[in-house]
Coordinates of N, CA and C in Angstrom, one line a residue:
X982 N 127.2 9.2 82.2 CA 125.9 9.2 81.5 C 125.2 10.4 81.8
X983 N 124.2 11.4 80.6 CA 123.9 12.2 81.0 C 122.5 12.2 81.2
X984 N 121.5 13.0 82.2 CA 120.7 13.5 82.4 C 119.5 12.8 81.3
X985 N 119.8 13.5 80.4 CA 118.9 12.9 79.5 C 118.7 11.2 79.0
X986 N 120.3 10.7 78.9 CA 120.4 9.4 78.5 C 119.8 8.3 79.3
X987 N 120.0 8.8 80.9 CA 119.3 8.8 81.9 C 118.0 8.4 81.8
X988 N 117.0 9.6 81.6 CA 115.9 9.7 81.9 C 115.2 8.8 80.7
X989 N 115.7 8.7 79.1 CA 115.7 7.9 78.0 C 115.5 6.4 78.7
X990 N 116.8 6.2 79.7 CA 116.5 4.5 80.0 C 115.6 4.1 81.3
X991 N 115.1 5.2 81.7 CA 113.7 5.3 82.4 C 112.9 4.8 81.8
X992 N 112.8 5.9 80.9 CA 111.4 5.6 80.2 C 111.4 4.0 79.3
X993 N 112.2 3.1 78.9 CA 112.0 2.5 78.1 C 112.0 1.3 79.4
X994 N 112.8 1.8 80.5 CA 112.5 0.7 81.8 C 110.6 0.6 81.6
X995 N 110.3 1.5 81.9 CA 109.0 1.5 82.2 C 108.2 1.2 81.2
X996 N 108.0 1.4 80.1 CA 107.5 0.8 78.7 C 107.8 -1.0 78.9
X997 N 109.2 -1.2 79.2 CA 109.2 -2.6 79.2 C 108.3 -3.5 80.3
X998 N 108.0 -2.4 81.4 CA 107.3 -3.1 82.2 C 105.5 -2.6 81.9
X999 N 105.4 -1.8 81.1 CA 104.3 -1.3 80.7 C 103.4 -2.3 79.6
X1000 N 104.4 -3.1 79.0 CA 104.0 -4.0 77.9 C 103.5 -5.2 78.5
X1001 N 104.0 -5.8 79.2 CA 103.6 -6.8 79.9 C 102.0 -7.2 80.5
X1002 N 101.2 -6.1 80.8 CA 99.8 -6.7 81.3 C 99.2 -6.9 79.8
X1003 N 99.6 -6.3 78.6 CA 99.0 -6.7 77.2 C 99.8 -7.9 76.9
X1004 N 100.6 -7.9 77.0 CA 100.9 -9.4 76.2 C 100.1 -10.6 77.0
X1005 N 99.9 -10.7 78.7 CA 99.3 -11.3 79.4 C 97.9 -11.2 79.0
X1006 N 96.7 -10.4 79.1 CA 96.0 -10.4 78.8 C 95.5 -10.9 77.1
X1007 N 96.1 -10.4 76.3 CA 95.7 -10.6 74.9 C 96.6 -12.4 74.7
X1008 N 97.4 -13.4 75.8 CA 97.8 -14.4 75.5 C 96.5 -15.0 76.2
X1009 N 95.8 -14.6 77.6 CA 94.9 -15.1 77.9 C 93.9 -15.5 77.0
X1010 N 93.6 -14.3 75.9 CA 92.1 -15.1 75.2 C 92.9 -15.6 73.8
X1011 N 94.1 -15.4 73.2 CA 94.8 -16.5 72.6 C 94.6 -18.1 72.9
X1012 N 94.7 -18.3 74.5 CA 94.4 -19.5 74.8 C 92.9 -20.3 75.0
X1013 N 92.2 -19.3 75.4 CA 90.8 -19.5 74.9 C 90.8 -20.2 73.5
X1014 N 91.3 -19.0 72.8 CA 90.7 -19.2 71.1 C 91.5 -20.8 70.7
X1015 N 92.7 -20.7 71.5 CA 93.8 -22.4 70.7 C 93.3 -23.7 71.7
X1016 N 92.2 -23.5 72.7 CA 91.8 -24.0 73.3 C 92.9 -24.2 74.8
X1017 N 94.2 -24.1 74.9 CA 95.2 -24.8 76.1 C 96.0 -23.6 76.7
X1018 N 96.3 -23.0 77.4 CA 97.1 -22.1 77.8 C 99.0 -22.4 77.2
X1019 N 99.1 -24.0 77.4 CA 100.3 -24.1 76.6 C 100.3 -23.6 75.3
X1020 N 99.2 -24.0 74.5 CA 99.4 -23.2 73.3 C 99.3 -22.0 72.4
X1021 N 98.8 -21.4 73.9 CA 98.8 -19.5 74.2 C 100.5 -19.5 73.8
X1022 N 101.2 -20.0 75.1 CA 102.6 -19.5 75.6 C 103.6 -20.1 74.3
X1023 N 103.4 -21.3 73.3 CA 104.0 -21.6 72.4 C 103.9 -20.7 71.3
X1024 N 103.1 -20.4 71.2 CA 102.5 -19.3 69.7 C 103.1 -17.8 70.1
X1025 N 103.1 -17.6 71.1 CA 103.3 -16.6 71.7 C 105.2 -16.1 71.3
X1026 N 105.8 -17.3 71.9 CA 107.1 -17.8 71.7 C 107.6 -17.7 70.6
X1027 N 107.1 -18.0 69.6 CA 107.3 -18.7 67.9 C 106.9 -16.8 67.4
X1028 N 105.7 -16.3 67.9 CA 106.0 -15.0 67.3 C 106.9 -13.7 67.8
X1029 N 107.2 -14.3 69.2 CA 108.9 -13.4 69.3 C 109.8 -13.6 68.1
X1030 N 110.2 -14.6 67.9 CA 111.0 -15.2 66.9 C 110.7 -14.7 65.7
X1031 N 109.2 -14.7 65.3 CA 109.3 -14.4 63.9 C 109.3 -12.8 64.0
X1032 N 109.3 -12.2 65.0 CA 109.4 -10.7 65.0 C 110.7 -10.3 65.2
X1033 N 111.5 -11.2 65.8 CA 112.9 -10.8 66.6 C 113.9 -11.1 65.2
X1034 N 113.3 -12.1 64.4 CA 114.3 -12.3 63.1 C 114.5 -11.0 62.0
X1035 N 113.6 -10.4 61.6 CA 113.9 -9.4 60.4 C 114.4 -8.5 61.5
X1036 N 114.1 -8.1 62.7 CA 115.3 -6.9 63.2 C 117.0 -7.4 63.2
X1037 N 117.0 -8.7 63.7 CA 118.1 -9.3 63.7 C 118.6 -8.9 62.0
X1038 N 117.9 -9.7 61.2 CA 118.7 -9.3 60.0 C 118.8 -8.2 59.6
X1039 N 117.5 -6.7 59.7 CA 118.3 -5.8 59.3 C 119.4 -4.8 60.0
X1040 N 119.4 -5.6 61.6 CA 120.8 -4.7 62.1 C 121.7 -5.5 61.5
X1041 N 122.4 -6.4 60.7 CA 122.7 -7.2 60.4 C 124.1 -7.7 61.0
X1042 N 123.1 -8.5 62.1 CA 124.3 -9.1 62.9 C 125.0 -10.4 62.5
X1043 N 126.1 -10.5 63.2 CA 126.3 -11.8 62.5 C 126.0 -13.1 63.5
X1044 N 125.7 -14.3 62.6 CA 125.7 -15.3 63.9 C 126.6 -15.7 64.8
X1045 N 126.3 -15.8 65.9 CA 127.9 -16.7 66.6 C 128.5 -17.7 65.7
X1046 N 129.7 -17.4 66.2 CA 130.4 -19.0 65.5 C 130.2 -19.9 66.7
X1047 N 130.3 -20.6 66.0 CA 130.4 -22.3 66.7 C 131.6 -22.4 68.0
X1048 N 132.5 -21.4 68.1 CA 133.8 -21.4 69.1 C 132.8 -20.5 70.1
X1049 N 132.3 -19.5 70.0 CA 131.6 -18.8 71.1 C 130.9 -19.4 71.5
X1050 N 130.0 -20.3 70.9 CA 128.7 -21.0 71.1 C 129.4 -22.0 72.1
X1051 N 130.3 -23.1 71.6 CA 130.7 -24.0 72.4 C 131.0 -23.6 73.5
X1052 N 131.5 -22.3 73.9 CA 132.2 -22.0 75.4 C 131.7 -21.6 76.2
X1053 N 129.9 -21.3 75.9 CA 129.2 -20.7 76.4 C 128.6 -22.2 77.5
X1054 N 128.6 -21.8 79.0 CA 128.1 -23.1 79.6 C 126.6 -23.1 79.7
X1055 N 126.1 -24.5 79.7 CA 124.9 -25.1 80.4 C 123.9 -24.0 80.9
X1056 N 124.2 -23.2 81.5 CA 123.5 -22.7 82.6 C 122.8 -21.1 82.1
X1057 N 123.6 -20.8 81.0 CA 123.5 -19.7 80.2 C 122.5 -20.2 79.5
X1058 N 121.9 -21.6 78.8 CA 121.1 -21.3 77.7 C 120.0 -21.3 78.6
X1059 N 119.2 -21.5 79.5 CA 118.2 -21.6 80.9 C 117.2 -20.7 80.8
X1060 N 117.7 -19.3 80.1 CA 117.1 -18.1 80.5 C 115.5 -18.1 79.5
X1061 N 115.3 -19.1 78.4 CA 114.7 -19.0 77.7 C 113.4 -19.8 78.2
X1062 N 113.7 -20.8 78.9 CA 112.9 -21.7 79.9 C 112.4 -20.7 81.2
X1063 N 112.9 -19.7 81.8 CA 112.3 -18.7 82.4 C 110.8 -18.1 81.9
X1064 N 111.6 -17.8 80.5 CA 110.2 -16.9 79.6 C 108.9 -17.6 79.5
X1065 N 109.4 -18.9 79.4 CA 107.9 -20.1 79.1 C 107.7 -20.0 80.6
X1066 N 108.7 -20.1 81.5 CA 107.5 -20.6 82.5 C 106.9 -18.5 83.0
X1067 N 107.3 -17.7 82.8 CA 106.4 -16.4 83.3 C 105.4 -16.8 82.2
X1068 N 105.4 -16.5 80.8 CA 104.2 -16.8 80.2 C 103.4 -17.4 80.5
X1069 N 103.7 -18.5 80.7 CA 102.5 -19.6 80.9 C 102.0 -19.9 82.2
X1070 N 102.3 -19.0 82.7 CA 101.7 -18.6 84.4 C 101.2 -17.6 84.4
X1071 N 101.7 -16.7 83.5 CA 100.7 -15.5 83.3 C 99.7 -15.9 82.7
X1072 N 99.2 -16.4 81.6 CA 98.1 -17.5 81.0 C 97.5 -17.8 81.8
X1073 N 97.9 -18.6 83.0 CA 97.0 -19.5 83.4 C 96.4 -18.8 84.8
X1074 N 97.3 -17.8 85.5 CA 97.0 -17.1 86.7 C 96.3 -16.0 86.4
X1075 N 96.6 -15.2 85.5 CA 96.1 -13.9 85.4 C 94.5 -13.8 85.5
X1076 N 93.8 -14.5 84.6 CA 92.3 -14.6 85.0 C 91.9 -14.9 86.4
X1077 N 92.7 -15.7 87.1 CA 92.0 -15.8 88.5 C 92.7 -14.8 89.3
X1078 N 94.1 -14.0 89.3 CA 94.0 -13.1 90.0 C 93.9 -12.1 89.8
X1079 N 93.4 -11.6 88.5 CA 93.1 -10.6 87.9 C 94.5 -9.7 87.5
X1080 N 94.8 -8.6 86.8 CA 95.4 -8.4 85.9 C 96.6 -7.5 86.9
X1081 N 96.3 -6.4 87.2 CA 96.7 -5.8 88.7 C 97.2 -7.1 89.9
X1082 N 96.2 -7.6 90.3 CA 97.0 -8.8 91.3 C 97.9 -10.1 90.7
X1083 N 98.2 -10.3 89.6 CA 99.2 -11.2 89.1 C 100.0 -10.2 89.1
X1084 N 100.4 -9.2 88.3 CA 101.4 -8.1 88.0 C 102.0 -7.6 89.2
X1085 N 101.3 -7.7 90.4 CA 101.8 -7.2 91.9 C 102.4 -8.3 92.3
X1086 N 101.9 -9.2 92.2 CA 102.1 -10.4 92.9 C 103.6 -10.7 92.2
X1087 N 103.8 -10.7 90.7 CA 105.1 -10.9 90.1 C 106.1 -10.1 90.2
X1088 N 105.5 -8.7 90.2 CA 107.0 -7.4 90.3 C 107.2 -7.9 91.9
X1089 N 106.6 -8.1 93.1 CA 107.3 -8.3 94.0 C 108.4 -9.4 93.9
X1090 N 108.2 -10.4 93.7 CA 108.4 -12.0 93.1 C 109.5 -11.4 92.4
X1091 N 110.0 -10.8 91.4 CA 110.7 -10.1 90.8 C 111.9 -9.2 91.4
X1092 N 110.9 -8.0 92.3 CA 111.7 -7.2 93.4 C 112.8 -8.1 94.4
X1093 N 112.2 -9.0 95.2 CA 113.0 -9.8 95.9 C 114.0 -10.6 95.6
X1094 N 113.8 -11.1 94.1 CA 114.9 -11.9 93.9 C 115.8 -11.1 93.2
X1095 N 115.7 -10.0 93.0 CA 116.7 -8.7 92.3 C 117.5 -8.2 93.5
X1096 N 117.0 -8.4 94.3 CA 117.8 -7.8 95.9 C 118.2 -9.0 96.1
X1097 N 118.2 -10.1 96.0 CA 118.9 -11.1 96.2 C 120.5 -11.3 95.5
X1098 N 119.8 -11.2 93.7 CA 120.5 -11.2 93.0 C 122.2 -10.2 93.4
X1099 N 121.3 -9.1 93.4 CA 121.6 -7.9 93.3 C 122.9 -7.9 94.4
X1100 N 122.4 -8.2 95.8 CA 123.3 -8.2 97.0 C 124.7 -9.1 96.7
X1101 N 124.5 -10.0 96.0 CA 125.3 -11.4 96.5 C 126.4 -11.7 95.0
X1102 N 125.7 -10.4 93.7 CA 126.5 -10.1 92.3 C 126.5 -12.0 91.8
X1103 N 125.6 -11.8 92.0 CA 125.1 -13.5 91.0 C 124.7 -13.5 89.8
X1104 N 125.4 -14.2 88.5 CA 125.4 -14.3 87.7 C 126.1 -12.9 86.7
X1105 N 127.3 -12.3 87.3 CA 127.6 -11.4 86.8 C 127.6 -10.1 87.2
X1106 N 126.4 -10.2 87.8 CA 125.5 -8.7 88.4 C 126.7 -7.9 88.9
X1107 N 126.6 -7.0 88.9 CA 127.8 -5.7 90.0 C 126.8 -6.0 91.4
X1108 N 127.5 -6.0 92.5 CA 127.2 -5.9 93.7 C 126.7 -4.8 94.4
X1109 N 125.4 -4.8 94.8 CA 124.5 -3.8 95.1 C 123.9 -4.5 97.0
X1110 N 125.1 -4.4 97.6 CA 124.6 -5.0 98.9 C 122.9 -4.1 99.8
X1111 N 122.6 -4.8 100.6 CA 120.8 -4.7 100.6 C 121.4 -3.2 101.5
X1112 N 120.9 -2.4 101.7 CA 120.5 -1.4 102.6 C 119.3 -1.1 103.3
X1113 N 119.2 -0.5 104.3 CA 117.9 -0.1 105.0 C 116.8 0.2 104.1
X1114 N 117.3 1.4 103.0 CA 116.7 2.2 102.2 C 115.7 1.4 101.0
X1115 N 117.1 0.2 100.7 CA 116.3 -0.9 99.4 C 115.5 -2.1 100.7
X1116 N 115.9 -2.5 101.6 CA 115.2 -3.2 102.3 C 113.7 -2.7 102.7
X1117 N 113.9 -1.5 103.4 CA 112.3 -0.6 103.5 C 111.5 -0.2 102.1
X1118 N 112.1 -0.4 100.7 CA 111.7 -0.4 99.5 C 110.5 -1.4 99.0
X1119 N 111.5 -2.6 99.6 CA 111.2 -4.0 99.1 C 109.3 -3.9 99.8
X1120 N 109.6 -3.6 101.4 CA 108.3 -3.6 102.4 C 107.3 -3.0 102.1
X1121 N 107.8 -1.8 101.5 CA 106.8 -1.2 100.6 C 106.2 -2.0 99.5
X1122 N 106.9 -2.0 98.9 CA 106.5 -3.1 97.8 C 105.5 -4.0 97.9
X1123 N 106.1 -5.0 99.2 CA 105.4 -5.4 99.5 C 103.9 -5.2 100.2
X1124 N 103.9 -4.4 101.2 CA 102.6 -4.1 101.4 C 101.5 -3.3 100.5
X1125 N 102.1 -2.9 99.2 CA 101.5 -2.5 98.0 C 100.6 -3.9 97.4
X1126 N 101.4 -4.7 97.5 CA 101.1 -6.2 96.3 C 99.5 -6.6 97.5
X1127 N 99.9 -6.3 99.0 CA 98.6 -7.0 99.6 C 97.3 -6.0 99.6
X1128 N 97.6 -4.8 99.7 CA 96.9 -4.2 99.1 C 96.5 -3.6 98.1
X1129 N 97.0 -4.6 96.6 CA 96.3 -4.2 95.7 C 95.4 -5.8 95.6
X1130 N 95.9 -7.0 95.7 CA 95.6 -8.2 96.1 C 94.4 -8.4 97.2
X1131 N 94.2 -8.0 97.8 CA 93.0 -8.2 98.9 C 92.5 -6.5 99.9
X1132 N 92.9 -5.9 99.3 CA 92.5 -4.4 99.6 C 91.2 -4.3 99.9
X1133 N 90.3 -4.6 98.4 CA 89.1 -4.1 98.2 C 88.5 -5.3 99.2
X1134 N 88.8 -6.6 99.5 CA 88.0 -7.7 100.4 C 88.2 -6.9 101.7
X1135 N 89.5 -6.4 102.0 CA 89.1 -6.2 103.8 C 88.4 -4.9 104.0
X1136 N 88.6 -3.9 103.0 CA 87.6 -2.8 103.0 C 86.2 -3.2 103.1
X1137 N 85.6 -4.2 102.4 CA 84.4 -5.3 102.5 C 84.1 -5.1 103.5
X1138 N 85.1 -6.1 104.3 CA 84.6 -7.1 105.7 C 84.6 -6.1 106.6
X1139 N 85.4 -5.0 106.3 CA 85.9 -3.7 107.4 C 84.5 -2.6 107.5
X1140 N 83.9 -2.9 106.3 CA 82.0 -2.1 106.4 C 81.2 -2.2 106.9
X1141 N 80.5 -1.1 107.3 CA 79.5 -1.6 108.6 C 78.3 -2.1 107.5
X1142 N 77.6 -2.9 108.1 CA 76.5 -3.6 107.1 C 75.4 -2.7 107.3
X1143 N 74.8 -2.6 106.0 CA 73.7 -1.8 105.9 C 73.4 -1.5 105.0

């Protein structure tokens, strides 16, 4: 892969993770407006769908057949029950931990189970055993999430009064 193609799937890494505090945020006062955070995270769902259909049709893919479909196990269709529940945790957490501390709080959440994943080639993954380098990553990470999470409080309590 070159250089460029490279740096192409950077950038759209980061866009994908760039999208995310707007969809959170603008599902939050969705659920205001539909009254229930469930019905933030369903509406929300239903307009993937109606967005994800006319691209589907004009790359014009075709449907699975019914022989792919059947062979595909149990545990493969799961991934879509993940989406509802980040949604609708984002819905419901984001206001109380604010938009920055839910997003910290999840890329770590995220980070660790990717090194998990990652180490042990679960679910397909190529095998990416932990190293010092991704392990002192992760610490980072983590001590990022507590200090964006409670930073501004111990700076607080850490002031002299006056």
């Amino acid at each position: 892969m070159g250089t460029m193609q490279w740096v192409g799937l950077l950038l759209l890494a980061f866009f994908a993770g760039a999208v995310v505090p707007f969809q959170s945020a603008i599902n939050i006062n969705l659920a205001r407006g539909l009254g229930h955070p469930l019905w933030a995270t369903f509406t929300s769902l239903v307009v993937s769908v109606l967005v994800l259909l006319p691209v589907i049709v004009a790359l014009r893919l075709p449907l699975p057949s019914l022989a792919l479909i059947s062979k595909v196990p149990l545990w493969m269709w799961t991934g879509g029950a993940f989406g509802v529940c980040f949604v609708a945790l984002a819905v419901v957490l984001l206001p109380k931990l604010g938009a920055s501390g839910f997003l910290a709080l999840a890329l770590a959440g995220q980070m660790i189970t990717s090194i998990v994943l990652d180490h042990f080639g679960l679910f397909g993954l190529v095998e990416k055993h932990l190293t010092l380098p991704r392990l002192f990553g992760a610490v980072l990470l983590m001590a990022g999430v507590v200090l964006i999470q409670f930073g501004d409080s111990a700076a607080r309590s850490m002031a002299p009064a006056g």
